[in-house]
Coordinates of C-alpha atoms in Angstrom, one line a residue:
M1 CA 73.6 -135.8 -69.0
K2 CA 76.6 -134.0 -70.5
Y3 CA 77.5 -130.6 -68.9
S4 CA 80.3 -128.7 -67.2
I5 CA 79.7 -126.8 -64.0
V6 CA 81.7 -124.1 -62.1
H7 CA 80.9 -122.3 -58.9
D8 CA 82.5 -119.6 -56.7
S9 CA 81.6 -117.6 -53.7
R10 CA 83.6 -114.7 -52.1
A11 CA 83.1 -112.3 -49.3
G12 CA 84.1 -109.3 -51.4
A13 CA 84.6 -106.3 -49.1
R14 CA 82.3 -107.6 -46.4
R15 CA 83.6 -109.0 -43.1
Y16 CA 82.0 -112.4 -43.8
N17 CA 80.1 -114.2 -46.5
Q18 CA 76.4 -114.5 -46.1
D19 CA 75.9 -116.1 -49.5
R20 CA 75.6 -119.9 -50.0
V21 CA 75.9 -121.8 -53.3
G22 CA 75.7 -125.4 -54.2
Y23 CA 74.8 -128.0 -56.7
W24 CA 73.7 -131.7 -56.5
S25 CA 73.2 -134.3 -59.2
T26 CA 72.1 -137.8 -60.1
G27 CA 72.7 -139.4 -63.5
E28 CA 69.4 -137.8 -64.8
S29 CA 68.9 -134.6 -62.8
L30 CA 70.8 -131.6 -61.6
L31 CA 69.9 -128.9 -59.0
M32 CA 71.7 -125.6 -58.7
V33 CA 71.1 -123.0 -55.9
V34 CA 72.3 -119.6 -54.9
A35 CA 71.0 -118.2 -51.6
D36 CA 72.0 -114.6 -50.6
G37 CA 71.4 -114.0 -46.9
M38 CA 70.1 -110.5 -46.3
G39 CA 72.8 -108.4 -44.6
G40 CA 70.4 -105.7 -43.4
H41 CA 68.8 -108.2 -41.0
Q42 CA 70.4 -110.5 -38.4
N43 CA 71.6 -114.0 -39.2
G44 CA 71.2 -113.8 -42.9
E45 CA 73.8 -116.5 -43.3
I46 CA 71.6 -118.8 -41.2
A47 CA 68.7 -118.3 -43.5
A48 CA 70.8 -118.9 -46.6
Q49 CA 72.3 -122.1 -45.2
L50 CA 69.0 -123.4 -44.1
A51 CA 67.6 -122.7 -47.6
L52 CA 70.5 -124.5 -49.2
D53 CA 70.3 -127.5 -46.8
H54 CA 66.6 -127.9 -47.3
L55 CA 66.7 -127.9 -51.1
A56 CA 69.6 -130.3 -51.1
E57 CA 68.0 -132.7 -48.7
S58 CA 64.7 -132.5 -50.7
F59 CA 66.5 -133.2 -54.0
K60 CA 68.5 -136.1 -52.6
R61 CA 65.2 -137.6 -51.3
D62 CA 63.1 -137.0 -54.4
A63 CA 65.5 -137.4 -57.3
K64 CA 65.4 -141.2 -57.8
P65 CA 67.2 -140.8 -60.1
K66 CA 65.1 -137.8 -61.4
L67 CA 62.3 -135.6 -60.1
V68 CA 58.7 -136.7 -60.9
N69 CA 57.7 -133.0 -61.3
P70 CA 60.5 -130.3 -61.2
D71 CA 57.9 -127.5 -61.1
L72 CA 56.2 -128.9 -58.0
F73 CA 59.6 -129.6 -56.4
L74 CA 60.7 -126.0 -56.7
F75 CA 57.4 -124.6 -55.7
R76 CA 57.1 -126.8 -52.6
S77 CA 60.8 -126.7 -51.5
I78 CA 61.2 -122.9 -51.7
G79 CA 57.8 -122.2 -50.1
R80 CA 58.6 -124.5 -47.2
V81 CA 61.9 -122.7 -46.5
H82 CA 59.9 -119.6 -45.6
V83 CA 57.9 -121.4 -43.0
M84 CA 61.0 -123.3 -41.7
L85 CA 62.7 -119.9 -41.1
E86 CA 59.8 -118.7 -39.1
Q87 CA 59.9 -121.9 -37.0
Q88 CA 63.7 -121.6 -36.5
A89 CA 63.4 -118.0 -35.3
R90 CA 60.8 -119.0 -32.7
K91 CA 62.9 -122.1 -31.6
L92 CA 66.1 -120.0 -31.1
G93 CA 64.3 -117.0 -29.6
L94 CA 65.6 -114.7 -32.3
P95 CA 64.4 -111.1 -32.3
E96 CA 63.6 -111.3 -36.0
T97 CA 63.3 -114.0 -38.6
P98 CA 66.5 -114.6 -40.6
R99 CA 66.0 -113.6 -44.3
T100 CA 67.4 -114.7 -47.6
V101 CA 66.7 -114.4 -51.3
I102 CA 67.2 -117.4 -53.5
V103 CA 67.4 -118.6 -57.1
A104 CA 67.2 -122.3 -57.9
C105 CA 67.3 -124.3 -61.1
V106 CA 66.6 -128.0 -62.0
V107 CA 68.0 -129.5 -65.2
Q108 CA 66.3 -132.6 -66.3
N109 CA 65.2 -134.3 -69.6
G110 CA 67.0 -131.6 -71.6
Y111 CA 65.0 -128.8 -69.9
A112 CA 65.9 -126.2 -67.4
Y113 CA 63.3 -125.3 -64.7
W114 CA 63.9 -122.3 -62.5
S115 CA 62.3 -120.2 -59.7
H116 CA 63.5 -117.3 -57.6
I117 CA 62.5 -115.0 -54.8
G118 CA 64.3 -111.6 -54.5
D119 CA 67.2 -110.2 -56.5
S120 CA 69.4 -113.2 -57.1
R121 CA 69.2 -114.0 -60.8
L122 CA 69.3 -116.7 -63.4
Y123 CA 70.5 -116.0 -66.9
L124 CA 70.1 -118.4 -69.8
V125 CA 72.7 -117.5 -72.4
R126 CA 72.5 -118.9 -76.0
K127 CA 74.9 -118.0 -78.8
G128 CA 76.0 -114.7 -77.2
R129 CA 72.4 -113.6 -76.3
V130 CA 70.5 -113.6 -73.1
L131 CA 67.6 -115.8 -74.0
A132 CA 65.9 -115.6 -70.6
R133 CA 66.5 -113.8 -67.2
T134 CA 64.7 -113.7 -64.0
R135 CA 63.1 -110.4 -63.1
D136 CA 64.0 -109.0 -59.7
H137 CA 61.5 -108.6 -56.9
T138 CA 62.7 -105.1 -56.1
R139 CA 61.6 -101.5 -56.0
V140 CA 63.9 -100.5 -58.8
Q141 CA 62.5 -103.3 -61.0
Q142 CA 59.1 -101.8 -60.4
L143 CA 60.4 -98.4 -61.6
I144 CA 61.9 -100.0 -64.7
D145 CA 58.6 -101.8 -65.5
R146 CA 56.7 -98.5 -65.2
G147 CA 59.2 -96.7 -67.4
R148 CA 60.4 -94.4 -64.6
I149 CA 64.1 -95.4 -64.9
R150 CA 66.3 -97.3 -67.4
E151 CA 68.0 -100.6 -66.6
E152 CA 71.4 -98.9 -66.7
A153 CA 70.4 -96.8 -63.7
V154 CA 69.9 -99.7 -61.3
A155 CA 73.5 -99.8 -60.0
T156 CA 73.4 -96.2 -58.7
H157 CA 69.8 -95.8 -57.7
P158 CA 69.3 -94.9 -54.0
E159 CA 66.6 -97.7 -53.7
R160 CA 68.6 -100.4 -55.4
N161 CA 68.8 -102.5 -52.3
K162 CA 65.1 -102.4 -51.5
V163 CA 63.9 -106.0 -51.9
L164 CA 60.1 -106.5 -52.0
Q165 CA 60.1 -110.3 -51.6
C166 CA 62.3 -112.7 -49.6
L167 CA 62.2 -115.9 -47.6
G168 CA 61.7 -115.2 -43.9
G169 CA 60.1 -111.7 -44.3
S170 CA 57.1 -110.4 -42.5
K171 CA 54.9 -111.5 -45.5
P172 CA 55.0 -114.9 -47.3
P173 CA 56.5 -114.6 -50.7
R174 CA 54.4 -115.0 -53.9
L175 CA 55.4 -118.2 -55.5
A176 CA 54.7 -118.9 -59.1
P177 CA 55.0 -122.0 -61.3
A178 CA 58.6 -122.5 -62.4
S179 CA 59.8 -121.0 -65.7
S180 CA 61.3 -123.4 -68.1
A181 CA 63.2 -123.7 -71.4
R182 CA 64.4 -126.5 -73.6
L183 CA 68.2 -126.5 -73.7
V184 CA 70.4 -126.8 -76.8
K185 CA 74.1 -127.6 -76.9
G186 CA 76.2 -124.7 -75.8
D187 CA 73.6 -123.1 -73.6
I188 CA 74.9 -121.5 -70.4
L189 CA 72.8 -121.3 -67.2
L190 CA 74.3 -118.8 -64.8
L191 CA 72.8 -118.3 -61.3
C192 CA 74.3 -115.5 -59.2
S193 CA 73.8 -113.1 -56.3
D194 CA 73.5 -109.3 -56.9
G195 CA 77.1 -109.0 -55.8
L196 CA 78.0 -110.4 -59.2
W197 CA 75.4 -108.9 -61.6
G198 CA 75.1 -105.6 -59.8
P199 CA 78.5 -104.1 -60.7
L200 CA 78.6 -105.6 -64.3
A201 CA 77.0 -104.4 -67.5
Q202 CA 75.3 -107.2 -69.4
R203 CA 77.7 -106.8 -72.3
Q204 CA 80.6 -107.6 -69.9
L205 CA 78.9 -110.7 -68.7
L206 CA 78.2 -111.9 -72.2
H207 CA 81.7 -111.0 -73.4
A208 CA 83.4 -113.2 -70.9
L209 CA 81.0 -116.1 -71.6
I210 CA 81.5 -115.8 -75.3
T211 CA 85.2 -115.5 -75.5
K212 CA 86.3 -117.9 -72.8
D213 CA 85.6 -121.4 -71.5
L214 CA 83.3 -121.6 -68.6
E215 CA 85.8 -121.8 -65.7
P216 CA 88.0 -118.9 -66.8
A217 CA 84.9 -116.9 -67.8
V218 CA 83.4 -117.2 -64.3
A219 CA 86.7 -116.4 -62.6
E220 CA 87.0 -113.3 -64.8
L221 CA 83.5 -112.1 -64.0
V222 CA 83.9 -112.6 -60.2
A223 CA 87.2 -110.7 -60.2
L224 CA 85.7 -107.9 -62.4
A225 CA 82.7 -107.6 -60.1
E226 CA 85.0 -107.2 -57.1
T227 CA 87.2 -104.6 -58.9
R228 CA 84.3 -102.5 -60.1
A229 CA 82.4 -102.6 -56.8
G230 CA 85.6 -101.6 -54.9
P231 CA 85.3 -101.0 -51.2
E232 CA 81.5 -101.4 -51.4
C233 CA 81.7 -104.9 -52.9
D234 CA 79.0 -107.2 -51.6
N235 CA 79.4 -111.0 -51.3
V236 CA 79.9 -112.4 -54.8
S237 CA 78.5 -115.8 -55.6
V238 CA 77.8 -117.8 -58.8
V239 CA 77.1 -121.3 -60.1
A240 CA 77.2 -121.7 -63.9
M241 CA 76.6 -124.7 -66.1
A242 CA 77.4 -125.2 -69.8
W243 CA 75.1 -127.7 -71.5
G244 CA 76.8 -130.4 -73.7
E245 CA 73.9 -132.5 -75.0
G246 CA 73.5 -132.5 -78.7
E247 CA 69.9 -133.7 -79.0
L248 CA 66.8 -131.7 -78.0
A249 CA 64.4 -133.0 -75.5
P250 CA 61.0 -134.3 -76.6
A251 CA 58.7 -131.6 -77.9
D252 CA 55.8 -132.6 -75.5
E253 CA 57.5 -131.3 -72.4
P254 CA 55.4 -128.6 -70.6
H255 CA 56.1 -125.0 -71.4
T256 CA 55.9 -122.4 -68.5
L257 CA 55.7 -118.7 -68.9
P258 CA 58.7 -116.8 -67.5
F259 CA 57.8 -115.1 -64.2
H260 CA 58.4 -111.6 -65.5
E261 CA 55.6 -112.2 -68.0
L262 CA 53.0 -113.2 -65.4
P263 CA 50.2 -110.7 -65.0
T264 CA 50.0 -109.1 -61.5
D265 CA 46.7 -110.8 -60.6
V266 CA 48.2 -114.2 -61.6
Q267 CA 51.1 -113.6 -59.3
D268 CA 48.7 -112.8 -56.5
L269 CA 47.0 -116.1 -56.9
A270 CA 50.3 -117.8 -56.0
A271 CA 50.6 -116.3 -52.5
I272 CA 51.2 -118.9 -49.8
D273 CA 50.2 -118.6 -46.2
A274 CA 51.5 -119.6 -42.8
D275 CA 49.9 -123.1 -43.2
F276 CA 52.1 -124.0 -46.2
M277 CA 53.9 -126.7 -44.3
K278 CA 50.5 -128.5 -43.8
M279 CA 49.7 -128.5 -47.5
T280 CA 49.9 -131.9 -49.3
D281 CA 51.5 -132.3 -52.7
E282 CA 48.0 -132.7 -54.1
E283 CA 47.0 -129.3 -52.7
I284 CA 50.1 -127.7 -54.0
E285 CA 49.5 -129.2 -57.5
R286 CA 45.9 -127.8 -57.4
A287 CA 47.3 -124.3 -56.5
I288 CA 49.7 -124.6 -59.5
A289 CA 46.8 -125.7 -61.7
E290 CA 44.8 -122.7 -60.7
I291 CA 47.7 -120.4 -61.6
R292 CA 48.1 -122.1 -65.0
S293 CA 44.4 -121.7 -65.6
A294 CA 44.7 -118.0 -65.0
L295 CA 47.7 -117.9 -67.3
R296 CA 45.7 -119.5 -70.1
K297 CA 42.9 -116.9 -69.5
H298 CA 45.4 -114.0 -69.9
S299 CA 47.6 -115.4 -72.7
G300 CA 45.2 -117.2 -74.8
P301 CA 46.4 -119.7 -77.5
R302 CA 50.2 -119.8 -77.8

């Protein structure tokens, strides 16, 4: 695989950094992760680190040299983090379960597969346009979807920090099949915490990525986010990859609907329960198949 990759993580104006970022690769597969430990709860950095460690260990175990099923890998690995956090809290006698949001992406066979919980984002940028973007699991995103507020109002809205789904929360997160897209040469995948995207307008993000090489572009965006956020600056974290392959992947790779296009009742079918760790891969695959069947019912022929 041909690609360049850049990552950065800074504390911003906070006393310490609760974000965790990382990437791991073989000759045929790449995993990128950003986990943003939730600062409104205790031990957010523990949650983020556990999430990062678990996905890394799972990738190193399963990518031999590539994943058999990237969709299943993300669904299973992220879901199990939630249960592991509950177990860790009980083991350490913590008053509440550490919490984190997460975004993760696998690149394999010329495709990107991604999944997220919370308000850390993935952007797929192609030729100066945002081709795909995760949709936040937040109160303000609900208001945008209902036409109550505009996207530009997110940064100043009083409920901008209200996250509706996370790992380690009182309710299991709703997991959906991974979204996917075929990559073409020059595509940029950018995963980031809200400390990066929150203070920036989308045009600022695109301008840096269009006018500069990846490393100076990411450095400019991180610095700009810190400057614009000022004394309220959250932790700022990002991992970005520029795809360098010239050929497209085979056309028979599976297509997955982006999460933000999933109907509400389809999302509800993906809810996991406290017995997730006991589920076999076959049981998880059946759950994914059920969700896909519901998708076909709603979307019809594509």
